[in-house]
PDB file of C-alpha atoms in Angstrom:
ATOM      1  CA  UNK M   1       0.000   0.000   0.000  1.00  0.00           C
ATOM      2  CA  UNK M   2       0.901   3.554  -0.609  1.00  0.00           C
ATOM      3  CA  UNK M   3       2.903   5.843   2.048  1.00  0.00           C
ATOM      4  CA  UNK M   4       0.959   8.934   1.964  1.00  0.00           C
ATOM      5  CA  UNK M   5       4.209  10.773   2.489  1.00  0.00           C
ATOM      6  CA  UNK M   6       5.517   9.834  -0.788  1.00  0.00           C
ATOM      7  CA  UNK M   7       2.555  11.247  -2.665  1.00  0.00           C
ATOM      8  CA  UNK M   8       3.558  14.683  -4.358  1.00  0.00           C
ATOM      9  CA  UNK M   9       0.984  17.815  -4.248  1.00  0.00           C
ATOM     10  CA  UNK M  10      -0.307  17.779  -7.961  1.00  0.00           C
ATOM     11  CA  UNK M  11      -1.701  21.144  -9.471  1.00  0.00           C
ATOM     12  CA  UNK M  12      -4.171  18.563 -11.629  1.00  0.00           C
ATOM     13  CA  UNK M  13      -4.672  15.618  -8.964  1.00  0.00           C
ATOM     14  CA  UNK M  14      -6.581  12.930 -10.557  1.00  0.00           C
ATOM     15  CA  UNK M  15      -7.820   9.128  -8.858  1.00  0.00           C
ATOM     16  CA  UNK M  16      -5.233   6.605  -9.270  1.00  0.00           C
ATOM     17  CA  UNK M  17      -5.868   2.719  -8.081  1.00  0.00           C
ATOM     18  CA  UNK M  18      -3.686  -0.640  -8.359  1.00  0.00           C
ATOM     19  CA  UNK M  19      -4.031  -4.218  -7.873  1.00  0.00           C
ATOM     20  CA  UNK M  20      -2.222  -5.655  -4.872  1.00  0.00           C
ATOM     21  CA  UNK M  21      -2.044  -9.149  -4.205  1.00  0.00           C
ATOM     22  CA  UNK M  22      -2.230 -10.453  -0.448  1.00  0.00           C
ATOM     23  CA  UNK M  23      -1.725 -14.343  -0.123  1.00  0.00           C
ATOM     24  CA  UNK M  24      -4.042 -15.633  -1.940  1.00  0.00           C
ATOM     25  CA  UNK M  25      -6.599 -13.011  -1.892  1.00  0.00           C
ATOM     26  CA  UNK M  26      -6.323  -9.686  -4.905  1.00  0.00           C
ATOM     27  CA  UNK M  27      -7.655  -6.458  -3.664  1.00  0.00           C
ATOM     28  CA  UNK M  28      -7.803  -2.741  -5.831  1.00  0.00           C
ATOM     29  CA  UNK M  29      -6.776   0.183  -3.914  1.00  0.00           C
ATOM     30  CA  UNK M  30      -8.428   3.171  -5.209  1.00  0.00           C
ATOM     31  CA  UNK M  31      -6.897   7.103  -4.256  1.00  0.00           C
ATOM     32  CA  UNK M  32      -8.691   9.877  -4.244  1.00  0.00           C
ATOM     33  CA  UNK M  33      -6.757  13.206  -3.662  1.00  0.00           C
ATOM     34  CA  UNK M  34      -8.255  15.893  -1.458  1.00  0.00           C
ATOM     35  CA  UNK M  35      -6.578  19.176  -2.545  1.00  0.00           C
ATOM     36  CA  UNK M  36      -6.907  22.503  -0.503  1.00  0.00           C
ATOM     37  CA  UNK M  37      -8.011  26.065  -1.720  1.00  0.00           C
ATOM     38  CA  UNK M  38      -4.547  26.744  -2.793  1.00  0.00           C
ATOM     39  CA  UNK M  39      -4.494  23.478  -4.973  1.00  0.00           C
ATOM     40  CA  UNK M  40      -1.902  21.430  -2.657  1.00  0.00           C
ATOM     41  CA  UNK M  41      -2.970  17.973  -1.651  1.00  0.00           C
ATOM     42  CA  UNK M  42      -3.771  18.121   1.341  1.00  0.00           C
ATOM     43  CA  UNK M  43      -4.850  14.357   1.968  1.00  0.00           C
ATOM     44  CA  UNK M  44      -5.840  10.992   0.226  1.00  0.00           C
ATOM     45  CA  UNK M  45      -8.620   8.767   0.601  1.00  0.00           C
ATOM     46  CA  UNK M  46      -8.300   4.979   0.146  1.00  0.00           C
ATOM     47  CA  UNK M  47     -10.659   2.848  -0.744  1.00  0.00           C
ATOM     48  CA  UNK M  48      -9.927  -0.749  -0.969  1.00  0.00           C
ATOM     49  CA  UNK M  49     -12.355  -3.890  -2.148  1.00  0.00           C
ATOM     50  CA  UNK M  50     -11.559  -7.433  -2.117  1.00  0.00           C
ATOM     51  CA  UNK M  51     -11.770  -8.520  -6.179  1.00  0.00           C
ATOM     52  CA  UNK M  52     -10.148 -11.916  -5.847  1.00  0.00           C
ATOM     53  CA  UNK M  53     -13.448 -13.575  -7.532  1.00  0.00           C
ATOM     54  CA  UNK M  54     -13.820 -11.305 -10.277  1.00  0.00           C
ATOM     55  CA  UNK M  55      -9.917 -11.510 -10.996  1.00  0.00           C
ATOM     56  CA  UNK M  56     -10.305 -15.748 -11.329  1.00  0.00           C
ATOM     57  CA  UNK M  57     -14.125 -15.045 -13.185  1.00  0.00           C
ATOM     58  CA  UNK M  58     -12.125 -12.856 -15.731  1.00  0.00           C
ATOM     59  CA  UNK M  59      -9.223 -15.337 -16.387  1.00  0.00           C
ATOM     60  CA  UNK M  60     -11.843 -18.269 -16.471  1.00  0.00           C
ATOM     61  CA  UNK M  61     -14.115 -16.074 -19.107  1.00  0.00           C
ATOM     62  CA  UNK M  62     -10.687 -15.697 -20.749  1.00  0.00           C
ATOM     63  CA  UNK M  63      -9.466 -19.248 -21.125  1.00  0.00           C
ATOM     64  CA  UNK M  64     -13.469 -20.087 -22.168  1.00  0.00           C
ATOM     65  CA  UNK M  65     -12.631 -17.840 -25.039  1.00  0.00           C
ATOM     66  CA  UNK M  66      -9.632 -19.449 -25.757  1.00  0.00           C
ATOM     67  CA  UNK M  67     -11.823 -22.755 -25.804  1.00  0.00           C
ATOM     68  CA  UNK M  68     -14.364 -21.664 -27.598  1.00  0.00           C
ATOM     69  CA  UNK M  69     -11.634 -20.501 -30.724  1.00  0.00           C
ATOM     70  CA  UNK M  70      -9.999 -23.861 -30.838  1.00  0.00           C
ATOM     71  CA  UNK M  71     -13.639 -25.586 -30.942  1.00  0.00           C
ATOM     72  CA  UNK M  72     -14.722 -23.454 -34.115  1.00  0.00           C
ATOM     73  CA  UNK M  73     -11.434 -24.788 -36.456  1.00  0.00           C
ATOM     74  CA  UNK M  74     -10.459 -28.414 -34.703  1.00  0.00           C
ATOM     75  CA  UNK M  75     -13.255 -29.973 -36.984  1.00  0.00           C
ATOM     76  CA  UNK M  76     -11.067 -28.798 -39.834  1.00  0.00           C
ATOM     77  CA  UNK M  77      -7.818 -29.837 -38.441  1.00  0.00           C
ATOM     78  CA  UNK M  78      -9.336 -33.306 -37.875  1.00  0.00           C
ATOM     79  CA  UNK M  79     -10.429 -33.496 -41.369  1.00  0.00           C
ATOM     80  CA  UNK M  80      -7.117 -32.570 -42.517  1.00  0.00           C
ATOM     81  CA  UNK M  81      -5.102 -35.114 -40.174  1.00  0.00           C
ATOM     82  CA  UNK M  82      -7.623 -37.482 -41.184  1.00  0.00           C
ATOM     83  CA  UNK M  83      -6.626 -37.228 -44.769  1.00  0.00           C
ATOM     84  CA  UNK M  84      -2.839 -37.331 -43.986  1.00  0.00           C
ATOM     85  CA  UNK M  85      -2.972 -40.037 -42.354  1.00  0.00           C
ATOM     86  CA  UNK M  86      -5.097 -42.150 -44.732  1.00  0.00           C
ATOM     87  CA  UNK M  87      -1.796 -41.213 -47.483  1.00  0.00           C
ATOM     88  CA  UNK M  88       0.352 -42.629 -44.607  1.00  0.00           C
ATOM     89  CA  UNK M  89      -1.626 -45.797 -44.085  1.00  0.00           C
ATOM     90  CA  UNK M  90      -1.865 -45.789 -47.960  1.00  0.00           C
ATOM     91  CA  UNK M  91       1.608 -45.622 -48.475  1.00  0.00           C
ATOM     92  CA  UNK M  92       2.142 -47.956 -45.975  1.00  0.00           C
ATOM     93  CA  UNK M  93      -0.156 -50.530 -47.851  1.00  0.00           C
ATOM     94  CA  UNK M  94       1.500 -50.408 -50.892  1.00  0.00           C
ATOM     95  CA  UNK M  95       4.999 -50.637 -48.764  1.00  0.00           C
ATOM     96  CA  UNK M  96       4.205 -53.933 -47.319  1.00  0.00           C
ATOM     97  CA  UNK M  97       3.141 -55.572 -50.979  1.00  0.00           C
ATOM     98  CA  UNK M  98       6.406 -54.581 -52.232  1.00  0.00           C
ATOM     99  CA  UNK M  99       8.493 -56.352 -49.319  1.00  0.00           C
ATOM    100  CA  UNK M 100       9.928 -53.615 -48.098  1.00  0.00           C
ATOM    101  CA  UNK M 101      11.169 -53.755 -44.465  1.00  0.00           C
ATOM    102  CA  UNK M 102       8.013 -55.286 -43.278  1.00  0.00           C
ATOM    103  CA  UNK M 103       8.903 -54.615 -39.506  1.00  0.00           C
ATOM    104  CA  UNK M 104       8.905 -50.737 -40.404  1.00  0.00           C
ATOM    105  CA  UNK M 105       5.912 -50.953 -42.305  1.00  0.00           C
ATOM    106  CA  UNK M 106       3.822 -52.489 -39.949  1.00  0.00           C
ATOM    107  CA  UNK M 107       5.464 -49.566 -37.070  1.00  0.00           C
ATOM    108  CA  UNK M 108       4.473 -47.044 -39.884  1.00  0.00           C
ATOM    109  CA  UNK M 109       0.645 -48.655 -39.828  1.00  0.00           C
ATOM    110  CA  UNK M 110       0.593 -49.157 -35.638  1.00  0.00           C
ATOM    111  CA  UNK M 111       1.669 -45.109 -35.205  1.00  0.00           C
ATOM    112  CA  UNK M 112      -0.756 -43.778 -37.899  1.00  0.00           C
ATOM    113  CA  UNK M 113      -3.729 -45.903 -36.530  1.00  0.00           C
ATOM    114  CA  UNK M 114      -2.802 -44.614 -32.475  1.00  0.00           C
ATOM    115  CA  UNK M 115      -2.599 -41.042 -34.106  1.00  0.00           C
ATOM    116  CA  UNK M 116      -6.089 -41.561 -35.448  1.00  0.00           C
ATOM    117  CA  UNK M 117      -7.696 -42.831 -32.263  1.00  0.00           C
ATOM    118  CA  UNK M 118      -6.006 -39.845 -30.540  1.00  0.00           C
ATOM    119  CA  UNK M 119      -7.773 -37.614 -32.612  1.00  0.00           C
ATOM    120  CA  UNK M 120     -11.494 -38.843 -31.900  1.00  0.00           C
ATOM    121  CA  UNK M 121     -10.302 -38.937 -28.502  1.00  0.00           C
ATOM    122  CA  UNK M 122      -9.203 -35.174 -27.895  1.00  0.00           C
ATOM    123  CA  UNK M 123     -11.946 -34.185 -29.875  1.00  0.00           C
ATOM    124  CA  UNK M 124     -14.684 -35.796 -27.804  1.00  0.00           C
ATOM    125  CA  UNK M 125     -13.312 -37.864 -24.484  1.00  0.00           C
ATOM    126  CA  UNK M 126     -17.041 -38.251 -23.279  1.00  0.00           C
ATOM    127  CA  UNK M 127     -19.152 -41.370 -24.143  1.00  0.00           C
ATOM    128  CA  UNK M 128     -22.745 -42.170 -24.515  1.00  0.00           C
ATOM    129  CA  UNK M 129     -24.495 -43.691 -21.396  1.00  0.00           C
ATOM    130  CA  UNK M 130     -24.915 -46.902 -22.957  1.00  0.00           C
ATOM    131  CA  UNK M 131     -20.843 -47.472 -23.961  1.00  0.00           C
ATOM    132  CA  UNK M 132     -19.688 -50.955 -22.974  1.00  0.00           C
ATOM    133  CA  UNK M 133     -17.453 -50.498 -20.102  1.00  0.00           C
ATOM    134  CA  UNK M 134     -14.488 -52.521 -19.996  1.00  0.00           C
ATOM    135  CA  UNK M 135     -11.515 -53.661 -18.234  1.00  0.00           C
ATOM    136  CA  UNK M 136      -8.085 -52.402 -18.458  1.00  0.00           C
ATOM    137  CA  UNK M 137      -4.430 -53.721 -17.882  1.00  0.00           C
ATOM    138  CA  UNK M 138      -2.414 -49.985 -17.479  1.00  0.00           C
ATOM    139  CA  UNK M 139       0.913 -51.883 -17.829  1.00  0.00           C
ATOM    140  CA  UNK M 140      -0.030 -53.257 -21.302  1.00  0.00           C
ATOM    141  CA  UNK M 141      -0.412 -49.603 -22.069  1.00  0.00           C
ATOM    142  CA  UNK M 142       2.257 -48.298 -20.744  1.00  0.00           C
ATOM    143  CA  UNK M 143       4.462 -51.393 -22.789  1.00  0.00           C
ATOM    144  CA  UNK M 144       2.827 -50.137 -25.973  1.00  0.00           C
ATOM    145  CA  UNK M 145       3.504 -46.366 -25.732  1.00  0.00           C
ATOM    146  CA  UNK M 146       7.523 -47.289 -24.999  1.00  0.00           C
ATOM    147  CA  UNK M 147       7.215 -49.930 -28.019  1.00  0.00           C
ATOM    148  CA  UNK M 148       6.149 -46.895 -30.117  1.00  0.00           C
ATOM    149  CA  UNK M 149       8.777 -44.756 -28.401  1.00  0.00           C
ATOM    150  CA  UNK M 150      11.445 -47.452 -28.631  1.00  0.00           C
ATOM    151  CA  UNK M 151      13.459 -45.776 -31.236  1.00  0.00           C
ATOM    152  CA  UNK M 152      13.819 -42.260 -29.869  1.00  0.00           C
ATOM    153  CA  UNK M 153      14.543 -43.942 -26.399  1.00  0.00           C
ATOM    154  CA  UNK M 154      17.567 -45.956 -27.781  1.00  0.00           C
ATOM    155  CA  UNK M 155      18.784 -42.908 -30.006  1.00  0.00           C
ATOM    156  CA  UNK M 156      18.460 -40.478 -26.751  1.00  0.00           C
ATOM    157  CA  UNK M 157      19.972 -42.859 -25.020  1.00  0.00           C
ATOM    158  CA  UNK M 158      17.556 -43.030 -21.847  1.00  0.00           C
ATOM    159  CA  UNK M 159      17.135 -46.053 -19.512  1.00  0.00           C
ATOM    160  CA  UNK M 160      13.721 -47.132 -18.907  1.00  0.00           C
ATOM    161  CA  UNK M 161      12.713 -48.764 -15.799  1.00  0.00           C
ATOM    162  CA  UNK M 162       9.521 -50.623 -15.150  1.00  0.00           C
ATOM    163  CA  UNK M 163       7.965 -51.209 -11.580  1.00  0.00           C
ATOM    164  CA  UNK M 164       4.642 -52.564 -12.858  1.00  0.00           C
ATOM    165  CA  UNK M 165       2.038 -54.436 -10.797  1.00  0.00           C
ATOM    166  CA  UNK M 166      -0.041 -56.822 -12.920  1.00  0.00           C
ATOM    167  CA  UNK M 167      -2.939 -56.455 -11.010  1.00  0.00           C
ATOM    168  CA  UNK M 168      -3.735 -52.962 -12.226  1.00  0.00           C
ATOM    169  CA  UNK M 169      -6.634 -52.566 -14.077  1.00  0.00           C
ATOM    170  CA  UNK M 170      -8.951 -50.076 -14.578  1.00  0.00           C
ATOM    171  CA  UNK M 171     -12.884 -50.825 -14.924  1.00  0.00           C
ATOM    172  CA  UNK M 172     -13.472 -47.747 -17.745  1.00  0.00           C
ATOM    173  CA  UNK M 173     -15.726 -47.039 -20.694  1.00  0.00           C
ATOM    174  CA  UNK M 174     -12.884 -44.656 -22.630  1.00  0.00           C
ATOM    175  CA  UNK M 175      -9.742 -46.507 -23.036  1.00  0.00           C
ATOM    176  CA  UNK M 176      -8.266 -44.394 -25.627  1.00  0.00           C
ATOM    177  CA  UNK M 177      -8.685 -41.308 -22.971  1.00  0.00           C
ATOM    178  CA  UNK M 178      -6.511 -43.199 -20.633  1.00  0.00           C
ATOM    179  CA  UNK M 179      -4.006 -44.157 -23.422  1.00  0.00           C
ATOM    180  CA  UNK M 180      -2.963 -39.997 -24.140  1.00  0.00           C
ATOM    181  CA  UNK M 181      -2.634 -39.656 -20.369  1.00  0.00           C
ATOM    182  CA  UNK M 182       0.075 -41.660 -20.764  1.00  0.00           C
ATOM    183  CA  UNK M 183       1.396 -40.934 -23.784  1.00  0.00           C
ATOM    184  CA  UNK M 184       1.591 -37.366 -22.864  1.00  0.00           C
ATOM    185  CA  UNK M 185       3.197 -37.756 -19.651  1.00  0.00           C
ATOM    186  CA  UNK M 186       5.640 -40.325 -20.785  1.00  0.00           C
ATOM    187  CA  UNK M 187       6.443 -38.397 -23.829  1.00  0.00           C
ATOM    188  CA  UNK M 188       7.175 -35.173 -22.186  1.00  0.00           C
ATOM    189  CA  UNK M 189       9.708 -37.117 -19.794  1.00  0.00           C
ATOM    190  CA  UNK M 190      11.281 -38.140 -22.390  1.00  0.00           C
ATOM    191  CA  UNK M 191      11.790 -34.404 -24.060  1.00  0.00           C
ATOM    192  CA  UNK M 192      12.541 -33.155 -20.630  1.00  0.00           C
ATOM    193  CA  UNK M 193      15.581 -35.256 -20.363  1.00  0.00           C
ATOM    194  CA  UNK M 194      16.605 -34.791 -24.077  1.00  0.00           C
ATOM    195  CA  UNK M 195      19.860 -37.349 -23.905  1.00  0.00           C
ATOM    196  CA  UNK M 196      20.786 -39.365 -21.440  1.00  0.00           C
ATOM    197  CA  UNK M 197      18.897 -39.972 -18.506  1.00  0.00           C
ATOM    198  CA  UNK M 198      16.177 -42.095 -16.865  1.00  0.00           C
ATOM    199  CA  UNK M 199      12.899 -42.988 -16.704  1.00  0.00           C
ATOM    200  CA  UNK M 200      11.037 -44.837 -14.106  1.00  0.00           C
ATOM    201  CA  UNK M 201       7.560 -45.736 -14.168  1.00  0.00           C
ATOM    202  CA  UNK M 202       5.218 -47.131 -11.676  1.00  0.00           C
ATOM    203  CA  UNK M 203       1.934 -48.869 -11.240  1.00  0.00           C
ATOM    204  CA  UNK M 204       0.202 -49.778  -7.976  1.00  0.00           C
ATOM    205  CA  UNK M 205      -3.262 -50.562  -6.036  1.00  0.00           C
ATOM    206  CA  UNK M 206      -3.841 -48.434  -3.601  1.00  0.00           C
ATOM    207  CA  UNK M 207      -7.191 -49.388  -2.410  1.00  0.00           C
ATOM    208  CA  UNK M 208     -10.017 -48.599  -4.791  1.00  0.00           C
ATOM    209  CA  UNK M 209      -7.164 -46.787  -6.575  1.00  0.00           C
ATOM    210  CA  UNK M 210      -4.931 -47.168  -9.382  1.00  0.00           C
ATOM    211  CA  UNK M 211      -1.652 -44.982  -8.647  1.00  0.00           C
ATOM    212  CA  UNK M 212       0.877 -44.240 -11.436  1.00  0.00           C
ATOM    213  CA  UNK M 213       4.143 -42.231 -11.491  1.00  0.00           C
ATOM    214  CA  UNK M 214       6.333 -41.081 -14.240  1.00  0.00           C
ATOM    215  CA  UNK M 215       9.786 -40.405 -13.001  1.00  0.00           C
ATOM    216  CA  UNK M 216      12.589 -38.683 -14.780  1.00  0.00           C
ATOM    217  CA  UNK M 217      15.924 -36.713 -13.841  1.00  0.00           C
ATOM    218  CA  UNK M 218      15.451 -34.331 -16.714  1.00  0.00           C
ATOM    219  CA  UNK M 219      15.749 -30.806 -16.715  1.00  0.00           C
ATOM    220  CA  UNK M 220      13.175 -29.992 -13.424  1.00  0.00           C
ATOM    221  CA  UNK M 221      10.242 -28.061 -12.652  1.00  0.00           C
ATOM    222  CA  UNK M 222      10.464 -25.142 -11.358  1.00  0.00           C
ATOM    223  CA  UNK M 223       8.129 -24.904  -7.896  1.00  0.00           C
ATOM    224  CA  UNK M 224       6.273 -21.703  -9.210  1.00  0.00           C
ATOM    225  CA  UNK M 225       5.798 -23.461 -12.364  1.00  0.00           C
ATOM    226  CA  UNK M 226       4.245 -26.758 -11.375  1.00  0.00           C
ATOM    227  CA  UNK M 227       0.298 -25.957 -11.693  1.00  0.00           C
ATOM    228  CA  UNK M 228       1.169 -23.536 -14.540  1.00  0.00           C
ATOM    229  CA  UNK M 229       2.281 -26.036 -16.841  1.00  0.00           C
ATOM    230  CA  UNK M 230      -1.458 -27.540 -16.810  1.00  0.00           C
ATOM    231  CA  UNK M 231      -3.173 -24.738 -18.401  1.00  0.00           C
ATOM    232  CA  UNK M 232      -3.732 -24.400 -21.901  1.00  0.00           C
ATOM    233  CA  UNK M 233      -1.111 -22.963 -23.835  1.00  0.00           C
ATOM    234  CA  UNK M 234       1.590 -22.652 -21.100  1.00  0.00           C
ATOM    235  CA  UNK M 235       5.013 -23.701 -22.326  1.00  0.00           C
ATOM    236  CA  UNK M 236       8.598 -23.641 -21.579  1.00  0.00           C
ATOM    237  CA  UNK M 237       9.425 -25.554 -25.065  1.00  0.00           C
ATOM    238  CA  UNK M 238      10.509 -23.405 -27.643  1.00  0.00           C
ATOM    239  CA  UNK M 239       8.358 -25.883 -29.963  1.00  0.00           C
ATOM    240  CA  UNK M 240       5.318 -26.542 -28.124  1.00  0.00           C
ATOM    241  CA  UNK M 241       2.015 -25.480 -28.059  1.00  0.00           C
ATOM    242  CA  UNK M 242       0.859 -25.801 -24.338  1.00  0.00           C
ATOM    243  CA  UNK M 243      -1.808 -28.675 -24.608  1.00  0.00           C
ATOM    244  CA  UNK M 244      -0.484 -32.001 -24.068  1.00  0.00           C
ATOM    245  CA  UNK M 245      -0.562 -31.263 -19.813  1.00  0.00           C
ATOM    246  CA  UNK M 246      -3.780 -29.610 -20.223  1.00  0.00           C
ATOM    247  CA  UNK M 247      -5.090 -32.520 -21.988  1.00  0.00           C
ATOM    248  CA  UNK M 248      -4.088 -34.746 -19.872  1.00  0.00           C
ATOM    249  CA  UNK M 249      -5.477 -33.079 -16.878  1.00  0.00           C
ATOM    250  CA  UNK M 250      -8.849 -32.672 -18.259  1.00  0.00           C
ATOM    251  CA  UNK M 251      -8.939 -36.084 -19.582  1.00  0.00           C
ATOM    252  CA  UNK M 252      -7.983 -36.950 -15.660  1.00  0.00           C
ATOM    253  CA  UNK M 253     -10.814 -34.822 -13.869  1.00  0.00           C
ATOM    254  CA  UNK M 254     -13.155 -36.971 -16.855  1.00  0.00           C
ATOM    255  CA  UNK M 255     -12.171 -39.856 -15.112  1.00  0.00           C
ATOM    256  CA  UNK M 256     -12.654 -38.697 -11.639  1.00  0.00           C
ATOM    257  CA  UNK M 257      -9.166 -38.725 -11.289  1.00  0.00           C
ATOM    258  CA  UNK M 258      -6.319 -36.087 -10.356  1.00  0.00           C
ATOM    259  CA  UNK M 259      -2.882 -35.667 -11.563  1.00  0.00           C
ATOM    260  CA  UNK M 260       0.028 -33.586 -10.015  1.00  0.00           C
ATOM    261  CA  UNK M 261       3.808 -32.866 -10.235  1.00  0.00           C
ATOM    262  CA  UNK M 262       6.438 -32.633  -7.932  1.00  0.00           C
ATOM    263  CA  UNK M 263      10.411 -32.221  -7.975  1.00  0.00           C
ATOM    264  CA  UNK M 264      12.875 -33.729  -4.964  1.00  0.00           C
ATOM    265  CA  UNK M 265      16.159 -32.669  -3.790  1.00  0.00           C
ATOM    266  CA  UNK M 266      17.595 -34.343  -6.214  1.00  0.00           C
ATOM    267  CA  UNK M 267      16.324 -32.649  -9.341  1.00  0.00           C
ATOM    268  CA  UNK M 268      14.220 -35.545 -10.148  1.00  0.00           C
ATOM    269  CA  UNK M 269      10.648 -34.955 -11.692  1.00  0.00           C
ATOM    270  CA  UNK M 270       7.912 -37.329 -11.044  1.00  0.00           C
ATOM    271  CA  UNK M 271       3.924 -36.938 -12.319  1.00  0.00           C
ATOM    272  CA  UNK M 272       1.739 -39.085 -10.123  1.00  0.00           C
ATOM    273  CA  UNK M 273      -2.044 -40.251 -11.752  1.00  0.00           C
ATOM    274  CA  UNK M 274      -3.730 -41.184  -9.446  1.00  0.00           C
ATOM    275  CA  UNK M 275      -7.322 -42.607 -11.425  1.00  0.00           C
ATOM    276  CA  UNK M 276     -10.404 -45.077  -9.588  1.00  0.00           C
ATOM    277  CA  UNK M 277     -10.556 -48.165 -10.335  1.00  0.00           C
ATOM    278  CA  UNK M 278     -14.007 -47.992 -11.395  1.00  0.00           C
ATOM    279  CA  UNK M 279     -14.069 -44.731 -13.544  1.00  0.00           C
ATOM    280  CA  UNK M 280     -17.419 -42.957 -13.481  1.00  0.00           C
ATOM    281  CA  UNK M 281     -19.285 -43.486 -16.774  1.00  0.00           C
ATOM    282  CA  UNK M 282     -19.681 -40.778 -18.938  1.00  0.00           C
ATOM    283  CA  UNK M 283     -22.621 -38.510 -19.078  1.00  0.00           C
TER     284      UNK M 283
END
């Protein structure tokens, strides 16, 4: 707040106001100067309201916004992916006739086909009521996204380490949804530690809970950073874009699940899912 001492007479004095942040709570401090016959300021009145709800309403009307611009082109963007990738699995087709490198072909076919599924599921994460719920195993997940990162793990040179219980699975009527959880996660490990490093991922039961971590000694978070890097369009990469954690988070809450991030004394960077066994079903 203002010193009143360190306000200067003004032959035009005029209301001034800022936004001061205490804790958690925002409040605007509005002057008004009170200027004698001769013009001087003689005092200043302060009036000061509490605006923390209207400060969060505006950045939540903001973000909506945001929202609602991505909504109106990612129909076109779909159908423009769509038709890219139908060349690729094309191409791929064709590829596999011919006998070449069969192995690669079939890779080529697995990562267009995931890329496709992705899309529907970004677009549209929520089911219809009647949606077969079914069961399932997070590790053979978890096994697939490292198959399809296998190559950039070798050429990075990053360990992978597995501590995988075989009894987790997840009773849940969007599988895809929970497959870009962990694609995102383990994926932006993997650019956070650029060349060699370490990855160590975890799945356990914790009661009616499934719990996984993603653990890497990458470059780390910093603390101020940490709930940031969850809303849209917050990045540190020079080539991102800001939705993969947001994604992932919202694709969480649809679950009825949370997800977090936290860095130790030791630099090392670990997101913890933490996602019911029995996922609500969609409305």
């Amino acid at each position: 707040m203002r010193e009143l001492a360190k306000l200067r007479p003004d032959p035009h004095p005029r209301m001034d106001s800022e936004q001061i942040i205490l804790g958690s709570e925002v409040y605007r401090n509005t002057y008004y100067p009170i200027c004698g016959e001769g013009g001087e300021l003689s005092e200043v009145v302060i009036s000061s309201d509490k605006v923390t709800q209207s400060v969060l309403l505006e950045k939540e009307v903001q973000q909506m916004e945001k929202m609602a611009g991505i909504g109106q082109f990612a129909a076109a963007i779909v159908h423009e992916l769509k038709n890219h990738l139908a060349v690729m699995k094309g191409a791929a087709y064709i590829l596999k006739l011919e006998g070449v490198n069969k192995e690669e072909v079939v890779r080529i076919e697995r990562a267009a086909d995931e890329a496709e599924k992705v899309i529907y599921t970004l677009l549209d994460y929520s089911r219809d009521d009647d949606e077969r719920m079914e069961m399932v195993h997070v590790g053979t997940f978890i096994k697939q996204i490292l198959l399809l990162s296998n190559k950039t793990l070798i050429r990075q040179n990053i360990e992978v380490i597995e501590n995988i219980d075989t009894s987790c699975y997840i009773h849940m009527g969007s599988p895809e949804a929970l497959k870009v959880i962990l694609q995102n996660i383990i994926i932006n490990a993997i650019q956070a530690i650029g060349v060699d490093g370490r990855i160590e991922i975890g799945c356990r039961r914790d009661g009616d809970n499934v719990a996984i971590s993603v653990k890497d000694d990458g470059e780390p978070i910093p603390a101020d950073l940490r709930e940031k890097i969850f809303e849209p369009f917050y990045t540190t990469k020079e080539d991102g874009n800001g939705i993969g954690l947001w994604i992932t988070r919202r694709l969480t809450d649809s679950l009825g699940g949370t997800v977090t991030a936290t860095t130790d004394e030791n630099s090392v960077t670990e997101f913890d899912i933490i996602l019911p066994v029995n996922t609500p079903k969609d409305d």
